[in-house]
XYZ file of C-alpha atoms in Angstrom:
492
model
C 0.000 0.000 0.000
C 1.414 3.449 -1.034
C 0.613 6.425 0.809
C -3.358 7.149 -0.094
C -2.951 4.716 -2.852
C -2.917 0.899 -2.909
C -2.241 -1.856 -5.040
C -5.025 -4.792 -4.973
C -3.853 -8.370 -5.456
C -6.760 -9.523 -7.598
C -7.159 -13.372 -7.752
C -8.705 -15.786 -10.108
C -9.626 -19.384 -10.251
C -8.025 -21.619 -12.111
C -10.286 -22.256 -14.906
C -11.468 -18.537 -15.154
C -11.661 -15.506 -16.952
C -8.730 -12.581 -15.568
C -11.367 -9.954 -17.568
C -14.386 -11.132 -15.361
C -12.290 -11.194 -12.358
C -11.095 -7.659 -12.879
C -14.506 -5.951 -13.656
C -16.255 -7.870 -10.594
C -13.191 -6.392 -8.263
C -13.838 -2.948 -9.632
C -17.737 -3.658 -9.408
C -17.224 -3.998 -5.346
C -14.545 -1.980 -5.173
C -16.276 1.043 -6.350
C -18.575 1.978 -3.193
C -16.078 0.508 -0.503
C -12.864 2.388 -0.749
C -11.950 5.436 1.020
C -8.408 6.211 -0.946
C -7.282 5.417 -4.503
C -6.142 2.007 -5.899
C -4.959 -0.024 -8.915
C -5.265 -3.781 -9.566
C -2.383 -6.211 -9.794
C -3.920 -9.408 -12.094
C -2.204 -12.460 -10.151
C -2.369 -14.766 -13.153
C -3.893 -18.314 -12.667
C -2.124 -20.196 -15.814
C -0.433 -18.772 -18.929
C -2.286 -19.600 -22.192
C -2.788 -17.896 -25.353
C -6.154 -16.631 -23.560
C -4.624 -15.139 -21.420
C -2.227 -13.596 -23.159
C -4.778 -11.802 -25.231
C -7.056 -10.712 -22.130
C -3.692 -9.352 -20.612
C -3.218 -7.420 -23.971
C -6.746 -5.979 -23.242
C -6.491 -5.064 -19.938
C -2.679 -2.579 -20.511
C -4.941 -1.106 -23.032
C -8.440 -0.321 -21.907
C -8.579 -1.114 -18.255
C -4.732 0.199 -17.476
C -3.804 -2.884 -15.804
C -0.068 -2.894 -15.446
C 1.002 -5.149 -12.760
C 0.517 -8.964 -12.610
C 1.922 -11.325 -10.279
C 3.218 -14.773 -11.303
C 4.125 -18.221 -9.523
C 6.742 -20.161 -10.155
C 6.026 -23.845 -9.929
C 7.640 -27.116 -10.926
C 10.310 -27.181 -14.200
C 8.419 -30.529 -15.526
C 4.247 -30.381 -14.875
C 3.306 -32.750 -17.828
C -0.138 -32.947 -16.722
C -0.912 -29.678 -16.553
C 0.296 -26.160 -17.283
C -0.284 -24.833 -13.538
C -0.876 -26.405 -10.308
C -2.446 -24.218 -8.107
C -1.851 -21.008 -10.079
C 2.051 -21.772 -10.455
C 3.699 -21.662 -13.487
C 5.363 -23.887 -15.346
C 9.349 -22.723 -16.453
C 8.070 -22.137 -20.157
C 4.966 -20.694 -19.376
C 6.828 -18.310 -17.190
C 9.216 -17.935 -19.773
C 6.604 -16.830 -22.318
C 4.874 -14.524 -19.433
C 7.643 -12.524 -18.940
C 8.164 -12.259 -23.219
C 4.572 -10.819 -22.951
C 5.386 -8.477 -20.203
C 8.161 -6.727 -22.400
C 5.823 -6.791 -24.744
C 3.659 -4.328 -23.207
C 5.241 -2.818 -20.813
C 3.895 -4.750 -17.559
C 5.852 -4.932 -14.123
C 5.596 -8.727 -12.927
C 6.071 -9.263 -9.321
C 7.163 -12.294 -8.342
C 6.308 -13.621 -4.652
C 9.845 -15.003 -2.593
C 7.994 -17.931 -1.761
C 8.825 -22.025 -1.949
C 7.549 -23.308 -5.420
C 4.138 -25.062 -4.834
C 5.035 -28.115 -5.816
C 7.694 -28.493 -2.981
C 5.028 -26.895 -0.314
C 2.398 -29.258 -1.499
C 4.797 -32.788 -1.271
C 6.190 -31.304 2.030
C 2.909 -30.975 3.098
C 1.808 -34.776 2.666
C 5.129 -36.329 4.127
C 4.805 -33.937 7.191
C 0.951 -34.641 7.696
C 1.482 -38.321 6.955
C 4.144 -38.601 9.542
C 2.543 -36.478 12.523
C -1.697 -36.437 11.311
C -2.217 -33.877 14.140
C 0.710 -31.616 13.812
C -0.617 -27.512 14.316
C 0.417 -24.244 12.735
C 3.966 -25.143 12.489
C 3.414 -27.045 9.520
C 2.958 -23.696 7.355
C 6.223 -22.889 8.558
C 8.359 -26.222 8.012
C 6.773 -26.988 4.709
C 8.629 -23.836 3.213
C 12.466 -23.742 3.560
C 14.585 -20.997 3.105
C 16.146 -22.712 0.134
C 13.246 -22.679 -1.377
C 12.709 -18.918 -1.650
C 16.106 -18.277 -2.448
C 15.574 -21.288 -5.720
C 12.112 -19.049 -6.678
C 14.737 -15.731 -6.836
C 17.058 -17.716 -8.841
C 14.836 -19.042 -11.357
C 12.918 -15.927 -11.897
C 16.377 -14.158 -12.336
C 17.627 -16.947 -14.874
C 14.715 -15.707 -16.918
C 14.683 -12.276 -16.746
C 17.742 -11.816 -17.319
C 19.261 -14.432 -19.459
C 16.297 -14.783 -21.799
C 16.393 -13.225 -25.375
C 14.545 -9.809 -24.203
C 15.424 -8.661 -20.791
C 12.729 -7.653 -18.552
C 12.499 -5.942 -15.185
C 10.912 -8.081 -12.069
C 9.337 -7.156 -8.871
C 10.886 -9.463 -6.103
C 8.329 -9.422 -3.457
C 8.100 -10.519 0.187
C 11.228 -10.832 0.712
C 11.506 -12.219 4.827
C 14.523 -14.715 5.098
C 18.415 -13.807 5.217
C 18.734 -16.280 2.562
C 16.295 -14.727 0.639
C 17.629 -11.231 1.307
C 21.558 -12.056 0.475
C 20.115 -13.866 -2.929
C 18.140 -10.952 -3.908
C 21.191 -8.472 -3.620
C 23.494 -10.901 -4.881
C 20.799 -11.466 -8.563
C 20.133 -7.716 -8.514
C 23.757 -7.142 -9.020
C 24.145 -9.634 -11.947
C 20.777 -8.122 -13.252
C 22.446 -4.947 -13.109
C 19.491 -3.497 -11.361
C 17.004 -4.602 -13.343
C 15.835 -6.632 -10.282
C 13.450 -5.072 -8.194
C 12.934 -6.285 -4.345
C 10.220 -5.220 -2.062
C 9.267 -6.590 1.670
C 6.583 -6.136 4.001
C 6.397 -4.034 7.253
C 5.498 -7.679 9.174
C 9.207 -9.223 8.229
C 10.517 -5.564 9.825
C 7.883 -4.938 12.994
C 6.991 -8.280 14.063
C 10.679 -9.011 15.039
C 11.709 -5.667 16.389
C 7.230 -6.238 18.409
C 8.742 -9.246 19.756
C 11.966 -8.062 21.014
C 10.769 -5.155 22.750
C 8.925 -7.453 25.131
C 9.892 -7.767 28.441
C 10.001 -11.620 28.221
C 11.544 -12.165 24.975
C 14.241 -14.425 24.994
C 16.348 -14.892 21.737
C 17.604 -18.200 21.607
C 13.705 -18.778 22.267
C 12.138 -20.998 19.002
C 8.602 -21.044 19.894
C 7.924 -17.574 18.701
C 5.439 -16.848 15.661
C 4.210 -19.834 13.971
C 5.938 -22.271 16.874
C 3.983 -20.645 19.362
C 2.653 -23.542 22.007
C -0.640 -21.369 21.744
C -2.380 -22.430 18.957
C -3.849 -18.801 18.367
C -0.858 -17.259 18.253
C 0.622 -19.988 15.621
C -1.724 -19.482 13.716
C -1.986 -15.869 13.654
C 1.169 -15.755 12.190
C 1.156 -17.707 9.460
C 1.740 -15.713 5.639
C 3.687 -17.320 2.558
C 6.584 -16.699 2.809
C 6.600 -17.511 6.938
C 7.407 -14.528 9.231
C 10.723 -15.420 11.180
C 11.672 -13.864 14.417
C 14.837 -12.843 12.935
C 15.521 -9.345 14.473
C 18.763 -9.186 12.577
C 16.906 -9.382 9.154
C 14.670 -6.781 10.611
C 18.117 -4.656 10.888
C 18.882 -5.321 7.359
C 16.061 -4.438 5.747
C 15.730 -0.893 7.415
C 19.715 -0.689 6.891
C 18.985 -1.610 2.788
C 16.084 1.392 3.056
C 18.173 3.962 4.302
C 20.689 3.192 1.756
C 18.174 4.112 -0.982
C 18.505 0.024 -2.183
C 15.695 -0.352 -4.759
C 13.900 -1.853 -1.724
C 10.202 -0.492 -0.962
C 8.233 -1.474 1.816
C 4.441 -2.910 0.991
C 1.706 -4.268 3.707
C 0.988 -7.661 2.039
C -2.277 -7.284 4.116
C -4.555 -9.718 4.433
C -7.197 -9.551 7.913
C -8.443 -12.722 9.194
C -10.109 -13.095 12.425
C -8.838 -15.738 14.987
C -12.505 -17.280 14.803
C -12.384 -17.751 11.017
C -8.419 -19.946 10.995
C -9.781 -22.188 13.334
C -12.947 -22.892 11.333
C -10.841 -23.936 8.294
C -7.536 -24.968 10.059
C -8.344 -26.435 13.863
C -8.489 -30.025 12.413
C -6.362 -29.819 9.186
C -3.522 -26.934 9.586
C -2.889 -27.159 6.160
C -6.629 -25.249 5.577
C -5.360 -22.411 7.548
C -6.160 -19.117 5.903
C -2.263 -17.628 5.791
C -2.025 -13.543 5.769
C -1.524 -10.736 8.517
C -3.738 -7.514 9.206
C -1.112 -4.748 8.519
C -2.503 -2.184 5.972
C -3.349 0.191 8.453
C -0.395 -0.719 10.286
C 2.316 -0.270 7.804
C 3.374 3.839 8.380
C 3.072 3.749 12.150
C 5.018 0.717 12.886
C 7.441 1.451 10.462
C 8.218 5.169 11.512
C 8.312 3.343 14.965
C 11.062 1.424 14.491
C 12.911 3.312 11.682
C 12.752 6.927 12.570
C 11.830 7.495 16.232
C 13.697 4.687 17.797
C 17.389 5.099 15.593
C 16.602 2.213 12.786
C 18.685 4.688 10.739
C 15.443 6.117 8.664
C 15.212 9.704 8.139
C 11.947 11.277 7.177
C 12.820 11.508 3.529
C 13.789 8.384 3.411
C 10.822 7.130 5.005
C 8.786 8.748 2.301
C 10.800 7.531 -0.333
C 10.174 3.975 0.847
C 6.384 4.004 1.657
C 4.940 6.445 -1.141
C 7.611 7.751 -4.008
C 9.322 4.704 -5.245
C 6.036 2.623 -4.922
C 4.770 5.323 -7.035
C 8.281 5.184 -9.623
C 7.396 1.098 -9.692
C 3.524 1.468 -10.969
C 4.392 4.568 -12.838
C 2.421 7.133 -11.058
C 5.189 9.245 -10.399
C 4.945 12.710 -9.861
C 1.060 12.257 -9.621
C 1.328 10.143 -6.496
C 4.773 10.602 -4.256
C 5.401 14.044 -4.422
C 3.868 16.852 -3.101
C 4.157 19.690 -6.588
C 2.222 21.414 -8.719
C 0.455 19.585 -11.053
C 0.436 16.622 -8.348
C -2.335 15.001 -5.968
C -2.467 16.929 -3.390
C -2.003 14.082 -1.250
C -1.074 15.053 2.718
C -0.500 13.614 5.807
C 0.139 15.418 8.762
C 2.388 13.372 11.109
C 1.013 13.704 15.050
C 3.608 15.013 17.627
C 5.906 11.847 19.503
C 3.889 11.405 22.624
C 0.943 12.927 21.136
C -1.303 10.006 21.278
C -4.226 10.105 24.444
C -5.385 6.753 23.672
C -4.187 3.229 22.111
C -2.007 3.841 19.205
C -3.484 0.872 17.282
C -7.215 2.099 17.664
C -9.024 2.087 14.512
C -5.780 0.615 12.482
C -7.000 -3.452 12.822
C -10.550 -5.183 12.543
C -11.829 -6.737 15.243
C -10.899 -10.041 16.368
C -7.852 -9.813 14.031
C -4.758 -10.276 16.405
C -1.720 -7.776 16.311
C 1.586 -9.136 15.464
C 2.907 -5.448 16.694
C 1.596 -5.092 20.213
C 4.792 -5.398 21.470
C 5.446 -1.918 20.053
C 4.070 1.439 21.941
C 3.113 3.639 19.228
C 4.212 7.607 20.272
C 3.281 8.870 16.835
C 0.962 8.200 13.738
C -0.857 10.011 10.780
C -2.807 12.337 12.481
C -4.716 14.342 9.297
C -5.031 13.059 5.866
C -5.841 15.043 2.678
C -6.763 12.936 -0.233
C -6.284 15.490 -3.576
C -7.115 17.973 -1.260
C -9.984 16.744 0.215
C -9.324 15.893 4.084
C -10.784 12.321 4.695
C -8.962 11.569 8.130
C -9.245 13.800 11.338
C -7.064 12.724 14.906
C -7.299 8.553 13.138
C -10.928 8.887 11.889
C -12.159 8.832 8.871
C -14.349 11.695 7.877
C -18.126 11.095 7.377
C -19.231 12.629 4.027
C -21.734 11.466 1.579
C -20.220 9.859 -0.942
C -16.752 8.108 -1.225
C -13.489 9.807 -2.647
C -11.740 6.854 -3.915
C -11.274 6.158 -7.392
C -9.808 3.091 -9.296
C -6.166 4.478 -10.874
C -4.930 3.223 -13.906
C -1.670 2.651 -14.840
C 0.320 3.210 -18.039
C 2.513 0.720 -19.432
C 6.683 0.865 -19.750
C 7.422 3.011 -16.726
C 10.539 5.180 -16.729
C 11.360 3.665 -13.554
C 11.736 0.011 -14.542
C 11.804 0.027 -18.476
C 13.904 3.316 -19.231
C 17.179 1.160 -19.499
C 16.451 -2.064 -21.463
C 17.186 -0.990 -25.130
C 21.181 -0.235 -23.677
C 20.790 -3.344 -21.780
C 19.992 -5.544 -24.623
C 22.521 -3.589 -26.833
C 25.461 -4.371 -24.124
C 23.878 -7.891 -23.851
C 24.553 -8.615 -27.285
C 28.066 -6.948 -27.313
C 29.071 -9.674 -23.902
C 27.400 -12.342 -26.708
C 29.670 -11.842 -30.324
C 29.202 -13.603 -33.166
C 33.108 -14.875 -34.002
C 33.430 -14.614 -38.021
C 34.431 -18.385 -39.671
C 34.976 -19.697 -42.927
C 31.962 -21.901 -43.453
C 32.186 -25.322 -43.336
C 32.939 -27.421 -46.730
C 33.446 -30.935 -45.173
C 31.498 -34.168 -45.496
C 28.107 -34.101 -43.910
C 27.125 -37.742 -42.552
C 23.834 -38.353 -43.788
C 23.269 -35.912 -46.494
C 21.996 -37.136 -49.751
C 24.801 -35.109 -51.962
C 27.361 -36.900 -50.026
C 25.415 -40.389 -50.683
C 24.872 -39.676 -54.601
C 29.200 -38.721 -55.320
C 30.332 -41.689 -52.986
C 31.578 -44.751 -54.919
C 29.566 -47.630 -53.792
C 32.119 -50.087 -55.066
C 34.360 -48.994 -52.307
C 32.322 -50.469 -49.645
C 32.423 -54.431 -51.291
C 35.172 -56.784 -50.581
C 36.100 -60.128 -51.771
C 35.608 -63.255 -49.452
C 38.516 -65.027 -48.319
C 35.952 -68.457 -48.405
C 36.142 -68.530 -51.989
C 39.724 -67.702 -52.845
C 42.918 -66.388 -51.919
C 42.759 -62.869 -53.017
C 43.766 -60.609 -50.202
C 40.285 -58.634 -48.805
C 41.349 -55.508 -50.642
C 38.809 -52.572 -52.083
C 37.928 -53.186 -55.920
C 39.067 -50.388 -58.065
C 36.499 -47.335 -58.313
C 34.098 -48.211 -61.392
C 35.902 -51.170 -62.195
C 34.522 -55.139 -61.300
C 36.075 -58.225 -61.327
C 35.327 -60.864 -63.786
C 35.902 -64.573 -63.605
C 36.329 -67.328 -66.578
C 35.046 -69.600 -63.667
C 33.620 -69.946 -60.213
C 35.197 -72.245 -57.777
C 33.347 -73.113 -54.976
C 34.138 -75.146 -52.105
C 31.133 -77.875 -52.200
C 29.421 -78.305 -55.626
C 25.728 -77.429 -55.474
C 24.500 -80.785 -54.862
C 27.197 -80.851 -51.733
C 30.242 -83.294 -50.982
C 30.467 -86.813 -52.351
C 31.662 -89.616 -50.230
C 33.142 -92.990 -51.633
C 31.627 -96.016 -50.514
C 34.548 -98.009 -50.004
């Protein structure tokens, strides 16, 4: 979620129609939402239908973000499993996406088809195991293999195109991402949410956190707080990685920050999950979480954030990535005039998290004391939030946003890339080849057959030598070693 503007992860069934799925989001979406938004298609299978509704939807519904899952290399039975991609139907996604100018975003996440086998061997070895399955059945390793392959074809394919890396919450994710991005040469785009930075830094600031502790998160022994945490990828209690991530946004890194929000109420994960944990709804409630926590830990409590750089994480280069830069991200003329008025540090009279989470949802960041958060919001001028509370006015301001394809940010460099990939590729000048060919028919039609017939050594003495080239031997007389009617034998 940028600042008054968000990004909706729109998704589809298997079988179904991305077109129908975008015009019944926008038909609900229309009454419902207080600030602007956009749509990012997450893309159920790669066919040549869908490769003509995407076509449609850059051009008359401004669609310019899709996400994609990577699945297994060899899926002979079908072309997704569970909305993941094969290799060359991602391989022909991202061709598309250069095509016309759309951002894919990739999710750091185990392929499915390593989740879903994990998944049976765990549940067949331990039937009642809890939450903690969502977090064993998707390995580090696996993340960092999901970077790797959607780097491979990105970058090494015959038309380079720029990729959103999102979700990033594992070291080993994290050190893959920089380490791709730099043979991408930038071209690789990474983006976490505020859960893999607040959720760590929540649990540490309790009084009876311990850090060689394991049962945090999803290895909770309380089964509500297991599975409270649960997202894809996992949320570790990694406070280091925490550190890393604000470190790489200070540094101006190409990193952004998004909410990956997703509210479920405790009530609802144990309906689906309290007797199969593999049924349990995964996602956090952090949307309205996302600026607070984050200037909590980056700017007021030395993360190493300044205020621009806070700004530039949450709202301008969100804005560079779906192209709505200068009209979102920057207050100028010509611009939305989109405000918010920061409250004072120690401002706040009453719970800092009021009115930011729906009810029953739990709060992976109550181990942070907010002293500060948006206090007045203008939405293109129009104030819609007053001391955290939305304005009551007839009529809603939001408006669906859309986007315009081959953004400066992410597509301004790929004509010099693919002109310096082709001068690291040179095509080395030979003589061509004048040599015999096995097989072809020219070379059949000039050889001389006779060469390939020898004498036998049963019927005479004539060394086994090659018969001269259009030459053949005649005899006066064939000797033979029985006579037709075979040996005779004397009686006597």
């Amino acid at each position: 979620c940028f600042i008054l503007f968000s990004v909706n992860t729109v998704y589809t069934e298997p079988d179904a129609s991305i077109l129908s799925a975008f015009d019944q989001f926008i038909s609900s979406a229309a009454d419902n939402v207080a600030c602007d938004y956009s749509v990012c298609m997450r893309l159920p299978r790669f066919d040549s239908s869908i490769e003509e509704q995407l076509a449609r939807l850059v051009k008359e519904k401004g669609v310019c973000l899709i996400q994609l899952s990577l699945g297994s290399g060899n899926q002979s039975n079908s072309p997704y499993m569970g909305g993941a991609l094969t290799d060359v139907a991602f391989y022909r996604a991202l061709r598309v996406c250069r095509e016309h100018g759309i951002l894919p975003i990739v999710v750091a996440s185990a392929p499915a088809y390593l989740v879903d086998q994990l998944t049976k061997d765990l549940q067949s070895k331990h039937p009642n195991i809890g939450p903690e399955l969502l977090y064993y059945n998707q390995p580090e390793r696996g993340e960092v293999n999901t970077i790797m392959r959607a780097a491979l074809h990105a970058f090494q394919s015959g038309h380079v195109c720029p990729v959103l890396i999102s979700r990033i919450h594992s070291p080993s994710a994290l050190q893959c991402f920089l380490e791709q991005r730099r043979k991408c040469r930038g071209l690789l785009f990474g983006q976490t949410t505020i859960c893999a930075i607040g959720a760590p830094l929540s649990a540490f600031q309790t009084s009876n956190y311990d850090s060689s502790d394991t049962t945090n998160f999803t290895l909770s022994k309380d089964w509500t707080i297991a599975a409270s945490y649960t997202y894809e990828p996992p949320i570790r209690p990694d406070v280091n990685l925490a550190e890393q991530l604000l470190a790489l946004l200070a540094n101006n890194d190409n990193v952004t920050v998004g909410s990956g929000h997703r509210a479920i109420r405790t009530d609802v994960r144990a309906a689906f999950g309290l007797r199969n944990s593999a049924r349990i709804p995964k996602g956090v409630s952090s949307l309205g979480c996302r600026l607070p926590v984050l200037w909590n830990c980056g700017v007021e409590n030395h993360g190493g954030l300044s205020p621009c750089a806070f700004v530039r994480s949450v709202s301008a280069d969100p804005a560079r990535l779906a192209n709505l830069y200068p009209q979102k991200g920057r207050i100028a003329v010509g611009s939305d005039a989109d405000i918010v008025i920061w409250s004072k540090i120690d401002g706040l009279t009453e719970d800092g998290y009021k009115n930011l989470l729906p009810e029953g949802v739990y709060n992976v960041f109550s181990g942070l004391e907010l002293r500060s958060r948006p206090d007045m919001v203008f939405l293109r001028g129009s104030l819609v939030v007053v001391d955290g509370k939305l304005v009551e006015r007839q009529g809603v301001l939001g408006k669906y946003l859309p986007l315009k394809p081959f953004g400066q940010f992410a597509f301004n460099r790929l004509e010099a890339m693919d002109g310096t990939l082709n001068a690291d590729r040179p095509i080395l000048p030979r003589e061509p080849y004048t040599g015999k060919v096995a097989g072809s028919e020219q070379n059949q039609d000039n050889e001389k057959k006779e060469s390939h017939f020898f004498r036998k050594e049963h019927y005479d003495n004539v060394p086994k030598v090659a018969l001269p080239p259009g030459q053949r031997q005649i005899h006066t007389s064939v000797k033979t070693a029985q006579p037709p009617g075979g040996s005779s034998h004397s009686f006597w």
